[in-house]
JSON list of C-alpha atoms in Angstrom, two decimals:
[
{"chain": "A", "resi": 1, "resn": "UNK", "atom": "CA", "xyz": [0.00, 0.00, 0.00]},
{"chain": "A", "resi": 2, "resn": "UNK", "atom": "CA", "xyz": [2.43, 2.64, 1.19]},
{"chain": "A", "resi": 3, "resn": "UNK", "atom": "CA", "xyz": [5.88, 1.77, -0.04]},
{"chain": "A", "resi": 4, "resn": "UNK", "atom": "CA", "xyz": [7.71, 2.37, 3.25]},
{"chain": "A", "resi": 5, "resn": "UNK", "atom": "CA", "xyz": [10.95, 0.65, 4.15]},
{"chain": "A", "resi": 6, "resn": "UNK", "atom": "CA", "xyz": [12.50, 0.11, 7.57]},
{"chain": "A", "resi": 7, "resn": "UNK", "atom": "CA", "xyz": [14.56, 3.29, 7.39]},
{"chain": "A", "resi": 8, "resn": "UNK", "atom": "CA", "xyz": [11.46, 5.41, 6.65]},
{"chain": "A", "resi": 9, "resn": "UNK", "atom": "CA", "xyz": [9.55, 3.78, 9.50]},
{"chain": "A", "resi": 10, "resn": "UNK", "atom": "CA", "xyz": [12.47, 4.38, 11.87]},
{"chain": "A", "resi": 11, "resn": "UNK", "atom": "CA", "xyz": [12.63, 8.04, 10.86]},
{"chain": "A", "resi": 12, "resn": "UNK", "atom": "CA", "xyz": [8.85, 8.43, 11.37]},
{"chain": "A", "resi": 13, "resn": "UNK", "atom": "CA", "xyz": [9.16, 6.80, 14.81]},
{"chain": "A", "resi": 14, "resn": "UNK", "atom": "CA", "xyz": [11.97, 9.15, 15.86]},
{"chain": "A", "resi": 15, "resn": "UNK", "atom": "CA", "xyz": [10.04, 12.23, 14.71]},
{"chain": "A", "resi": 16, "resn": "UNK", "atom": "CA", "xyz": [6.90, 10.98, 16.50]},
{"chain": "A", "resi": 17, "resn": "UNK", "atom": "CA", "xyz": [8.93, 10.38, 19.69]},
{"chain": "A", "resi": 18, "resn": "UNK", "atom": "CA", "xyz": [10.24, 13.94, 19.57]},
{"chain": "A", "resi": 19, "resn": "UNK", "atom": "CA", "xyz": [6.89, 15.58, 18.67]},
{"chain": "A", "resi": 20, "resn": "UNK", "atom": "CA", "xyz": [4.51, 13.54, 20.85]},
{"chain": "A", "resi": 21, "resn": "UNK", "atom": "CA", "xyz": [6.79, 12.59, 23.67]},
{"chain": "A", "resi": 22, "resn": "UNK", "atom": "CA", "xyz": [7.69, 9.24, 25.21]},
{"chain": "A", "resi": 23, "resn": "UNK", "atom": "CA", "xyz": [4.68, 9.09, 27.58]},
{"chain": "A", "resi": 24, "resn": "UNK", "atom": "CA", "xyz": [1.94, 9.49, 24.95]},
{"chain": "A", "resi": 25, "resn": "UNK", "atom": "CA", "xyz": [3.71, 7.63, 22.11]},
{"chain": "A", "resi": 26, "resn": "UNK", "atom": "CA", "xyz": [2.32, 4.13, 22.93]},
{"chain": "A", "resi": 27, "resn": "UNK", "atom": "CA", "xyz": [-1.22, 5.53, 23.21]},
{"chain": "A", "resi": 28, "resn": "UNK", "atom": "CA", "xyz": [-0.81, 7.31, 19.83]},
{"chain": "A", "resi": 29, "resn": "UNK", "atom": "CA", "xyz": [0.40, 4.11, 18.13]},
{"chain": "A", "resi": 30, "resn": "UNK", "atom": "CA", "xyz": [-2.51, 2.17, 19.66]},
{"chain": "A", "resi": 31, "resn": "UNK", "atom": "CA", "xyz": [-4.96, 4.76, 18.32]},
{"chain": "A", "resi": 32, "resn": "UNK", "atom": "CA", "xyz": [-3.26, 4.67, 14.91]},
{"chain": "A", "resi": 33, "resn": "UNK", "atom": "CA", "xyz": [-3.51, 0.86, 14.88]},
{"chain": "A", "resi": 34, "resn": "UNK", "atom": "CA", "xyz": [-7.23, 0.98, 15.70]},
{"chain": "A", "resi": 35, "resn": "UNK", "atom": "CA", "xyz": [-7.77, 3.57, 12.97]},
{"chain": "A", "resi": 36, "resn": "UNK", "atom": "CA", "xyz": [-5.98, 1.48, 10.33]},
{"chain": "A", "resi": 37, "resn": "UNK", "atom": "CA", "xyz": [-7.92, -1.62, 11.46]},
{"chain": "A", "resi": 38, "resn": "UNK", "atom": "CA", "xyz": [-11.19, 0.28, 10.96]},
{"chain": "A", "resi": 39, "resn": "UNK", "atom": "CA", "xyz": [-10.07, 1.45, 7.51]},
{"chain": "A", "resi": 40, "resn": "UNK", "atom": "CA", "xyz": [-9.20, -2.12, 6.49]},
{"chain": "A", "resi": 41, "resn": "UNK", "atom": "CA", "xyz": [-12.53, -3.43, 7.79]},
{"chain": "A", "resi": 42, "resn": "UNK", "atom": "CA", "xyz": [-14.38, -0.73, 5.84]},
{"chain": "A", "resi": 43, "resn": "UNK", "atom": "CA", "xyz": [-12.43, -1.63, 2.70]},
{"chain": "A", "resi": 44, "resn": "UNK", "atom": "CA", "xyz": [-13.29, -5.33, 3.16]},
{"chain": "A", "resi": 45, "resn": "UNK", "atom": "CA", "xyz": [-16.97, -4.50, 3.68]},
{"chain": "A", "resi": 46, "resn": "UNK", "atom": "CA", "xyz": [-16.98, -2.30, 0.60]},
{"chain": "A", "resi": 47, "resn": "UNK", "atom": "CA", "xyz": [-15.34, -5.05, -1.47]},
{"chain": "A", "resi": 48, "resn": "UNK", "atom": "CA", "xyz": [-17.88, -7.60, -0.25]},
{"chain": "A", "resi": 49, "resn": "UNK", "atom": "CA", "xyz": [-20.79, -5.27, -1.01]},
{"chain": "A", "resi": 50, "resn": "UNK", "atom": "CA", "xyz": [-19.48, -4.65, -4.52]},
{"chain": "A", "resi": 51, "resn": "UNK", "atom": "CA", "xyz": [-19.01, -8.38, -5.12]},
{"chain": "A", "resi": 52, "resn": "UNK", "atom": "CA", "xyz": [-22.55, -9.08, -3.89]},
{"chain": "A", "resi": 53, "resn": "UNK", "atom": "CA", "xyz": [-23.94, -6.34, -6.14]},
{"chain": "A", "resi": 54, "resn": "UNK", "atom": "CA", "xyz": [-22.02, -7.81, -9.08]},
{"chain": "A", "resi": 55, "resn": "UNK", "atom": "CA", "xyz": [-23.39, -11.27, -8.26]},
{"chain": "A", "resi": 56, "resn": "UNK", "atom": "CA", "xyz": [-26.94, -9.92, -8.17]},
{"chain": "A", "resi": 57, "resn": "UNK", "atom": "CA", "xyz": [-26.45, -8.10, -11.47]},
{"chain": "A", "resi": 58, "resn": "UNK", "atom": "CA", "xyz": [-25.09, -11.25, -13.10]},
{"chain": "A", "resi": 59, "resn": "UNK", "atom": "CA", "xyz": [-21.63, -9.91, -13.90]},
{"chain": "A", "resi": 60, "resn": "UNK", "atom": "CA", "xyz": [-19.98, -13.17, -12.91]},
{"chain": "A", "resi": 61, "resn": "UNK", "atom": "CA", "xyz": [-22.29, -15.11, -15.22]},
{"chain": "A", "resi": 62, "resn": "UNK", "atom": "CA", "xyz": [-21.45, -12.80, -18.10]},
{"chain": "A", "resi": 63, "resn": "UNK", "atom": "CA", "xyz": [-17.73, -13.11, -17.36]},
{"chain": "A", "resi": 64, "resn": "UNK", "atom": "CA", "xyz": [-18.08, -16.89, -17.24]},
{"chain": "A", "resi": 65, "resn": "UNK", "atom": "CA", "xyz": [-19.91, -16.88, -20.58]},
{"chain": "A", "resi": 66, "resn": "UNK", "atom": "CA", "xyz": [-17.19, -14.71, -22.12]},
{"chain": "A", "resi": 67, "resn": "UNK", "atom": "CA", "xyz": [-14.51, -17.08, -20.87]},
{"chain": "A", "resi": 68, "resn": "UNK", "atom": "CA", "xyz": [-16.41, -19.99, -22.39]},
{"chain": "A", "resi": 69, "resn": "UNK", "atom": "CA", "xyz": [-16.82, -18.15, -25.68]},
{"chain": "A", "resi": 70, "resn": "UNK", "atom": "CA", "xyz": [-13.10, -17.40, -25.96]},
{"chain": "A", "resi": 71, "resn": "UNK", "atom": "CA", "xyz": [-12.01, -20.87, -24.89]},
{"chain": "A", "resi": 72, "resn": "UNK", "atom": "CA", "xyz": [-10.35, -22.57, -27.90]},
{"chain": "A", "resi": 73, "resn": "UNK", "atom": "CA", "xyz": [-11.70, -25.96, -26.94]},
{"chain": "A", "resi": 74, "resn": "UNK", "atom": "CA", "xyz": [-15.24, -24.62, -26.72]},
{"chain": "A", "resi": 75, "resn": "UNK", "atom": "CA", "xyz": [-14.87, -22.98, -30.11]},
{"chain": "A", "resi": 76, "resn": "UNK", "atom": "CA", "xyz": [-13.80, -26.25, -31.69]},
{"chain": "A", "resi": 77, "resn": "UNK", "atom": "CA", "xyz": [-10.35, -25.12, -32.79]},
{"chain": "A", "resi": 78, "resn": "UNK", "atom": "CA", "xyz": [-8.80, -28.28, -31.40]},
{"chain": "A", "resi": 79, "resn": "UNK", "atom": "CA", "xyz": [-11.19, -30.41, -33.46]},
{"chain": "A", "resi": 80, "resn": "UNK", "atom": "CA", "xyz": [-10.35, -28.32, -36.53]},
{"chain": "A", "resi": 81, "resn": "UNK", "atom": "CA", "xyz": [-6.63, -28.82, -35.99]},
{"chain": "A", "resi": 82, "resn": "UNK", "atom": "CA", "xyz": [-7.17, -32.54, -35.62]},
{"chain": "A", "resi": 83, "resn": "UNK", "atom": "CA", "xyz": [-9.37, -32.69, -38.73]},
{"chain": "A", "resi": 84, "resn": "UNK", "atom": "CA", "xyz": [-6.83, -30.98, -40.98]},
{"chain": "A", "resi": 85, "resn": "UNK", "atom": "CA", "xyz": [-3.59, -32.80, -41.55]},
{"chain": "A", "resi": 86, "resn": "UNK", "atom": "CA", "xyz": [-1.15, -30.05, -42.45]},
{"chain": "A", "resi": 87, "resn": "UNK", "atom": "CA", "xyz": [1.49, -32.55, -43.56]},
{"chain": "A", "resi": 88, "resn": "UNK", "atom": "CA", "xyz": [-0.61, -33.41, -46.62]},
{"chain": "A", "resi": 89, "resn": "UNK", "atom": "CA", "xyz": [-0.95, -29.81, -47.80]},
{"chain": "A", "resi": 90, "resn": "UNK", "atom": "CA", "xyz": [1.55, -28.92, -50.52]},
{"chain": "A", "resi": 91, "resn": "UNK", "atom": "CA", "xyz": [1.65, -25.12, -50.79]},
{"chain": "A", "resi": 92, "resn": "UNK", "atom": "CA", "xyz": [4.31, -25.12, -53.54]},
{"chain": "A", "resi": 93, "resn": "UNK", "atom": "CA", "xyz": [2.70, -27.79, -55.73]},
{"chain": "A", "resi": 94, "resn": "UNK", "atom": "CA", "xyz": [5.74, -30.06, -55.65]},
{"chain": "A", "resi": 95, "resn": "UNK", "atom": "CA", "xyz": [3.65, -33.24, -55.55]},
{"chain": "A", "resi": 96, "resn": "UNK", "atom": "CA", "xyz": [1.58, -34.40, -58.49]},
{"chain": "A", "resi": 97, "resn": "UNK", "atom": "CA", "xyz": [-2.03, -33.25, -58.50]},
{"chain": "A", "resi": 98, "resn": "UNK", "atom": "CA", "xyz": [-3.13, -36.88, -58.59]},
{"chain": "A", "resi": 99, "resn": "UNK", "atom": "CA", "xyz": [-1.20, -37.75, -55.42]},
{"chain": "A", "resi": 100, "resn": "UNK", "atom": "CA", "xyz": [-2.60, -34.78, -53.52]},
{"chain": "A", "resi": 101, "resn": "UNK", "atom": "CA", "xyz": [-6.12, -35.54, -54.73]},
{"chain": "A", "resi": 102, "resn": "UNK", "atom": "CA", "xyz": [-5.88, -39.15, -53.67]},
{"chain": "A", "resi": 103, "resn": "UNK", "atom": "CA", "xyz": [-4.53, -38.25, -50.22]},
{"chain": "A", "resi": 104, "resn": "UNK", "atom": "CA", "xyz": [-6.78, -35.35, -49.22]},
{"chain": "A", "resi": 105, "resn": "UNK", "atom": "CA", "xyz": [-9.76, -35.78, -51.52]},
{"chain": "A", "resi": 106, "resn": "UNK", "atom": "CA", "xyz": [-9.19, -32.33, -53.07]},
{"chain": "A", "resi": 107, "resn": "UNK", "atom": "CA", "xyz": [-6.90, -30.89, -55.67]},
{"chain": "A", "resi": 108, "resn": "UNK", "atom": "CA", "xyz": [-3.54, -29.40, -54.70]},
{"chain": "A", "resi": 109, "resn": "UNK", "atom": "CA", "xyz": [-4.82, -25.93, -55.55]},
{"chain": "A", "resi": 110, "resn": "UNK", "atom": "CA", "xyz": [-7.53, -26.21, -52.90]},
{"chain": "A", "resi": 111, "resn": "UNK", "atom": "CA", "xyz": [-10.94, -27.72, -52.39]},
{"chain": "A", "resi": 112, "resn": "UNK", "atom": "CA", "xyz": [-13.34, -27.64, -55.29]},
{"chain": "A", "resi": 113, "resn": "UNK", "atom": "CA", "xyz": [-16.26, -25.28, -54.90]},
{"chain": "A", "resi": 114, "resn": "UNK", "atom": "CA", "xyz": [-19.53, -25.10, -56.71]},
{"chain": "A", "resi": 115, "resn": "UNK", "atom": "CA", "xyz": [-19.94, -22.28, -59.20]},
{"chain": "A", "resi": 116, "resn": "UNK", "atom": "CA", "xyz": [-21.81, -19.21, -57.99]},
{"chain": "A", "resi": 117, "resn": "UNK", "atom": "CA", "xyz": [-25.45, -18.86, -58.84]},
{"chain": "A", "resi": 118, "resn": "UNK", "atom": "CA", "xyz": [-26.37, -16.00, -61.17]},
{"chain": "A", "resi": 119, "resn": "UNK", "atom": "CA", "xyz": [-27.82, -13.96, -58.31]},
{"chain": "A", "resi": 120, "resn": "UNK", "atom": "CA", "xyz": [-24.71, -14.29, -56.19]},
{"chain": "A", "resi": 121, "resn": "UNK", "atom": "CA", "xyz": [-22.45, -13.60, -59.17]},
{"chain": "A", "resi": 122, "resn": "UNK", "atom": "CA", "xyz": [-24.37, -10.40, -59.94]},
{"chain": "A", "resi": 123, "resn": "UNK", "atom": "CA", "xyz": [-24.25, -9.32, -56.30]},
{"chain": "A", "resi": 124, "resn": "UNK", "atom": "CA", "xyz": [-20.52, -9.98, -56.18]},
{"chain": "A", "resi": 125, "resn": "UNK", "atom": "CA", "xyz": [-20.01, -7.94, -59.36]},
{"chain": "A", "resi": 126, "resn": "UNK", "atom": "CA", "xyz": [-22.02, -5.02, -57.91]},
{"chain": "A", "resi": 127, "resn": "UNK", "atom": "CA", "xyz": [-19.93, -5.12, -54.76]},
{"chain": "A", "resi": 128, "resn": "UNK", "atom": "CA", "xyz": [-16.70, -5.11, -56.78]},
{"chain": "A", "resi": 129, "resn": "UNK", "atom": "CA", "xyz": [-17.90, -2.17, -58.90]},
{"chain": "A", "resi": 130, "resn": "UNK", "atom": "CA", "xyz": [-19.00, -0.22, -55.83]},
{"chain": "A", "resi": 131, "resn": "UNK", "atom": "CA", "xyz": [-15.68, -0.81, -54.10]},
{"chain": "A", "resi": 132, "resn": "UNK", "atom": "CA", "xyz": [-13.77, 0.22, -57.22]},
{"chain": "A", "resi": 133, "resn": "UNK", "atom": "CA", "xyz": [-15.85, 3.41, -57.56]},
{"chain": "A", "resi": 134, "resn": "UNK", "atom": "CA", "xyz": [-15.27, 4.32, -53.93]},
{"chain": "A", "resi": 135, "resn": "UNK", "atom": "CA", "xyz": [-11.54, 3.68, -54.23]},
{"chain": "A", "resi": 136, "resn": "UNK", "atom": "CA", "xyz": [-11.34, 5.79, -57.40]},
{"chain": "A", "resi": 137, "resn": "UNK", "atom": "CA", "xyz": [-13.27, 8.65, -55.78]},
{"chain": "A", "resi": 138, "resn": "UNK", "atom": "CA", "xyz": [-11.02, 8.53, -52.73]},
{"chain": "A", "resi": 139, "resn": "UNK", "atom": "CA", "xyz": [-7.86, 8.57, -54.85]},
{"chain": "A", "resi": 140, "resn": "UNK", "atom": "CA", "xyz": [-9.18, 11.50, -56.90]},
{"chain": "A", "resi": 141, "resn": "UNK", "atom": "CA", "xyz": [-10.04, 13.44, -53.73]},
{"chain": "A", "resi": 142, "resn": "UNK", "atom": "CA", "xyz": [-6.56, 12.78, -52.32]},
{"chain": "A", "resi": 143, "resn": "UNK", "atom": "CA", "xyz": [-4.94, 13.92, -55.58]},
{"chain": "A", "resi": 144, "resn": "UNK", "atom": "CA", "xyz": [-7.04, 17.10, -55.63]},
{"chain": "A", "resi": 145, "resn": "UNK", "atom": "CA", "xyz": [-6.15, 17.85, -52.01]},
{"chain": "A", "resi": 146, "resn": "UNK", "atom": "CA", "xyz": [-2.47, 17.27, -52.76]},
{"chain": "A", "resi": 147, "resn": "UNK", "atom": "CA", "xyz": [-2.61, 19.56, -55.81]},
{"chain": "A", "resi": 148, "resn": "UNK", "atom": "CA", "xyz": [-4.37, 22.26, -53.80]},
{"chain": "A", "resi": 149, "resn": "UNK", "atom": "CA", "xyz": [-1.81, 22.01, -50.99]},
{"chain": "A", "resi": 150, "resn": "UNK", "atom": "CA", "xyz": [1.03, 22.28, -53.50]},
{"chain": "A", "resi": 151, "resn": "UNK", "atom": "CA", "xyz": [-0.53, 25.31, -55.18]},
{"chain": "A", "resi": 152, "resn": "UNK", "atom": "CA", "xyz": [-0.94, 27.04, -51.82]},
{"chain": "A", "resi": 153, "resn": "UNK", "atom": "CA", "xyz": [2.60, 26.32, -50.72]},
{"chain": "A", "resi": 154, "resn": "UNK", "atom": "CA", "xyz": [4.15, 27.48, -54.01]},
{"chain": "A", "resi": 155, "resn": "UNK", "atom": "CA", "xyz": [5.66, 31.00, -53.80]},
{"chain": "A", "resi": 156, "resn": "UNK", "atom": "CA", "xyz": [3.71, 33.66, -55.66]},
{"chain": "A", "resi": 157, "resn": "UNK", "atom": "CA", "xyz": [5.66, 35.53, -58.34]},
{"chain": "A", "resi": 158, "resn": "UNK", "atom": "CA", "xyz": [6.79, 38.96, -57.21]},
{"chain": "A", "resi": 159, "resn": "UNK", "atom": "CA", "xyz": [5.43, 42.09, -58.83]},
{"chain": "A", "resi": 160, "resn": "UNK", "atom": "CA", "xyz": [8.92, 43.25, -59.86]},
{"chain": "A", "resi": 161, "resn": "UNK", "atom": "CA", "xyz": [9.45, 40.20, -62.05]},
{"chain": "A", "resi": 162, "resn": "UNK", "atom": "CA", "xyz": [6.05, 40.76, -63.75]},
{"chain": "A", "resi": 163, "resn": "UNK", "atom": "CA", "xyz": [6.74, 44.42, -64.49]},
{"chain": "A", "resi": 164, "resn": "UNK", "atom": "CA", "xyz": [8.26, 45.49, -67.77]},
{"chain": "A", "resi": 165, "resn": "UNK", "atom": "CA", "xyz": [12.01, 46.07, -67.31]},
{"chain": "A", "resi": 166, "resn": "UNK", "atom": "CA", "xyz": [11.97, 49.00, -69.75]},
{"chain": "A", "resi": 167, "resn": "UNK", "atom": "CA", "xyz": [9.59, 50.98, -67.44]},
{"chain": "A", "resi": 168, "resn": "UNK", "atom": "CA", "xyz": [11.91, 50.69, -64.47]}
]
Protein backbone atom coordinates (compact mmCIF):
# COMPACT_ATOMS: atom_id res chain seq x y z
CA UNK A 1 0.00 0.00 0.00
CA UNK A 2 2.43 2.64 1.19
CA UNK A 3 5.88 1.77 -0.04
CA UNK A 4 7.71 2.37 3.25
CA UNK A 5 10.95 0.65 4.15
CA UNK A 6 12.50 0.11 7.57
CA UNK A 7 14.56 3.29 7.39
CA UNK A 8 11.46 5.41 6.65
CA UNK A 9 9.55 3.78 9.50
CA UNK A 10 12.47 4.38 11.87
CA UNK A 11 12.63 8.04 10.86
CA UNK A 12 8.85 8.43 11.37
CA UNK A 13 9.16 6.80 14.81
CA UNK A 14 11.97 9.15 15.86
CA UNK A 15 10.04 12.23 14.71
CA UNK A 16 6.90 10.98 16.50
CA UNK A 17 8.93 10.38 19.69
CA UNK A 18 10.24 13.94 19.57
CA UNK A 19 6.89 15.58 18.67
CA UNK A 20 4.51 13.54 20.85
CA UNK A 21 6.79 12.59 23.67
CA UNK A 22 7.69 9.24 25.21
CA UNK A 23 4.68 9.09 27.58
CA UNK A 24 1.94 9.49 24.95
CA UNK A 25 3.71 7.63 22.11
CA UNK A 26 2.32 4.13 22.93
CA UNK A 27 -1.22 5.53 23.21
CA UNK A 28 -0.81 7.31 19.83
CA UNK A 29 0.40 4.11 18.13
CA UNK A 30 -2.51 2.17 19.66
CA UNK A 31 -4.96 4.76 18.32
CA UNK A 32 -3.26 4.67 14.91
CA UNK A 33 -3.51 0.86 14.88
CA UNK A 34 -7.23 0.98 15.70
CA UNK A 35 -7.77 3.57 12.97
CA UNK A 36 -5.98 1.48 10.33
CA UNK A 37 -7.92 -1.62 11.46
CA UNK A 38 -11.19 0.28 10.96
CA UNK A 39 -10.07 1.45 7.51
CA UNK A 40 -9.20 -2.12 6.49
CA UNK A 41 -12.53 -3.43 7.79
CA UNK A 42 -14.38 -0.73 5.84
CA UNK A 43 -12.43 -1.63 2.70
CA UNK A 44 -13.29 -5.33 3.16
CA UNK A 45 -16.97 -4.50 3.68
CA UNK A 46 -16.98 -2.30 0.60
CA UNK A 47 -15.34 -5.05 -1.47
CA UNK A 48 -17.88 -7.60 -0.25
CA UNK A 49 -20.79 -5.27 -1.01
CA UNK A 50 -19.48 -4.65 -4.52
CA UNK A 51 -19.01 -8.38 -5.12
CA UNK A 52 -22.55 -9.08 -3.89
CA UNK A 53 -23.94 -6.34 -6.14
CA UNK A 54 -22.02 -7.81 -9.08
CA UNK A 55 -23.39 -11.27 -8.26
CA UNK A 56 -26.94 -9.92 -8.17
CA UNK A 57 -26.45 -8.10 -11.47
CA UNK A 58 -25.09 -11.25 -13.10
CA UNK A 59 -21.63 -9.91 -13.90
CA UNK A 60 -19.98 -13.17 -12.91
CA UNK A 61 -22.29 -15.11 -15.22
CA UNK A 62 -21.45 -12.80 -18.10
CA UNK A 63 -17.73 -13.11 -17.36
CA UNK A 64 -18.08 -16.89 -17.24
CA UNK A 65 -19.91 -16.88 -20.58
CA UNK A 66 -17.19 -14.71 -22.12
CA UNK A 67 -14.51 -17.08 -20.87
CA UNK A 68 -16.41 -19.99 -22.39
CA UNK A 69 -16.82 -18.15 -25.68
CA UNK A 70 -13.10 -17.40 -25.96
CA UNK A 71 -12.01 -20.87 -24.89
CA UNK A 72 -10.35 -22.57 -27.90
CA UNK A 73 -11.70 -25.96 -26.94
CA UNK A 74 -15.24 -24.62 -26.72
CA UNK A 75 -14.87 -22.98 -30.11
CA UNK A 76 -13.80 -26.25 -31.69
CA UNK A 77 -10.35 -25.12 -32.79
CA UNK A 78 -8.80 -28.28 -31.40
CA UNK A 79 -11.19 -30.41 -33.46
CA UNK A 80 -10.35 -28.32 -36.53
CA UNK A 81 -6.63 -28.82 -35.99
CA UNK A 82 -7.17 -32.54 -35.62
CA UNK A 83 -9.37 -32.69 -38.73
CA UNK A 84 -6.83 -30.98 -40.98
CA UNK A 85 -3.59 -32.80 -41.55
CA UNK A 86 -1.15 -30.05 -42.45
CA UNK A 87 1.49 -32.55 -43.56
CA UNK A 88 -0.61 -33.41 -46.62
CA UNK A 89 -0.95 -29.81 -47.80
CA UNK A 90 1.55 -28.92 -50.52
CA UNK A 91 1.65 -25.12 -50.79
CA UNK A 92 4.31 -25.12 -53.54
CA UNK A 93 2.70 -27.79 -55.73
CA UNK A 94 5.74 -30.06 -55.65
CA UNK A 95 3.65 -33.24 -55.55
CA UNK A 96 1.58 -34.40 -58.49
CA UNK A 97 -2.03 -33.25 -58.50
CA UNK A 98 -3.13 -36.88 -58.59
CA UNK A 99 -1.20 -37.75 -55.42
CA UNK A 100 -2.60 -34.78 -53.52
CA UNK A 101 -6.12 -35.54 -54.73
CA UNK A 102 -5.88 -39.15 -53.67
CA UNK A 103 -4.53 -38.25 -50.22
CA UNK A 104 -6.78 -35.35 -49.22
CA UNK A 105 -9.76 -35.78 -51.52
CA UNK A 106 -9.19 -32.33 -53.07
CA UNK A 107 -6.90 -30.89 -55.67
CA UNK A 108 -3.54 -29.40 -54.70
CA UNK A 109 -4.82 -25.93 -55.55
CA UNK A 110 -7.53 -26.21 -52.90
CA UNK A 111 -10.94 -27.72 -52.39
CA UNK A 112 -13.34 -27.64 -55.29
CA UNK A 113 -16.26 -25.28 -54.90
CA UNK A 114 -19.53 -25.10 -56.71
CA UNK A 115 -19.94 -22.28 -59.20
CA UNK A 116 -21.81 -19.21 -57.99
CA UNK A 117 -25.45 -18.86 -58.84
CA UNK A 118 -26.37 -16.00 -61.17
CA UNK A 119 -27.82 -13.96 -58.31
CA UNK A 120 -24.71 -14.29 -56.19
CA UNK A 121 -22.45 -13.60 -59.17
CA UNK A 122 -24.37 -10.40 -59.94
CA UNK A 123 -24.25 -9.32 -56.30
CA UNK A 124 -20.52 -9.98 -56.18
CA UNK A 125 -20.01 -7.94 -59.36
CA UNK A 126 -22.02 -5.02 -57.91
CA UNK A 127 -19.93 -5.12 -54.76
CA UNK A 128 -16.70 -5.11 -56.78
CA UNK A 129 -17.90 -2.17 -58.90
CA UNK A 130 -19.00 -0.22 -55.83
CA UNK A 131 -15.68 -0.81 -54.10
CA UNK A 132 -13.77 0.22 -57.22
CA UNK A 133 -15.85 3.41 -57.56
CA UNK A 134 -15.27 4.32 -53.93
CA UNK A 135 -11.54 3.68 -54.23
CA UNK A 136 -11.34 5.79 -57.40
CA UNK A 137 -13.27 8.65 -55.78
CA UNK A 138 -11.02 8.53 -52.73
CA UNK A 139 -7.86 8.57 -54.85
CA UNK A 140 -9.18 11.50 -56.90
CA UNK A 141 -10.04 13.44 -53.73
CA UNK A 142 -6.56 12.78 -52.32
CA UNK A 143 -4.94 13.92 -55.58
CA UNK A 144 -7.04 17.10 -55.63
CA UNK A 145 -6.15 17.85 -52.01
CA UNK A 146 -2.47 17.27 -52.76
CA UNK A 147 -2.61 19.56 -55.81
CA UNK A 148 -4.37 22.26 -53.80
CA UNK A 149 -1.81 22.01 -50.99
CA UNK A 150 1.03 22.28 -53.50
CA UNK A 151 -0.53 25.31 -55.18
CA UNK A 152 -0.94 27.04 -51.82
CA UNK A 153 2.60 26.32 -50.72
CA UNK A 154 4.15 27.48 -54.01
CA UNK A 155 5.66 31.00 -53.80
CA UNK A 156 3.71 33.66 -55.66
CA UNK A 157 5.66 35.53 -58.34
CA UNK A 158 6.79 38.96 -57.21
CA UNK A 159 5.43 42.09 -58.83
CA UNK A 160 8.92 43.25 -59.86
CA UNK A 161 9.45 40.20 -62.05
CA UNK A 162 6.05 40.76 -63.75
CA UNK A 163 6.74 44.42 -64.49
CA UNK A 164 8.26 45.49 -67.77
CA UNK A 165 12.01 46.07 -67.31
CA UNK A 166 11.97 49.00 -69.75
CA UNK A 167 9.59 50.98 -67.44
CA UNK A 168 11.91 50.69 -64.47
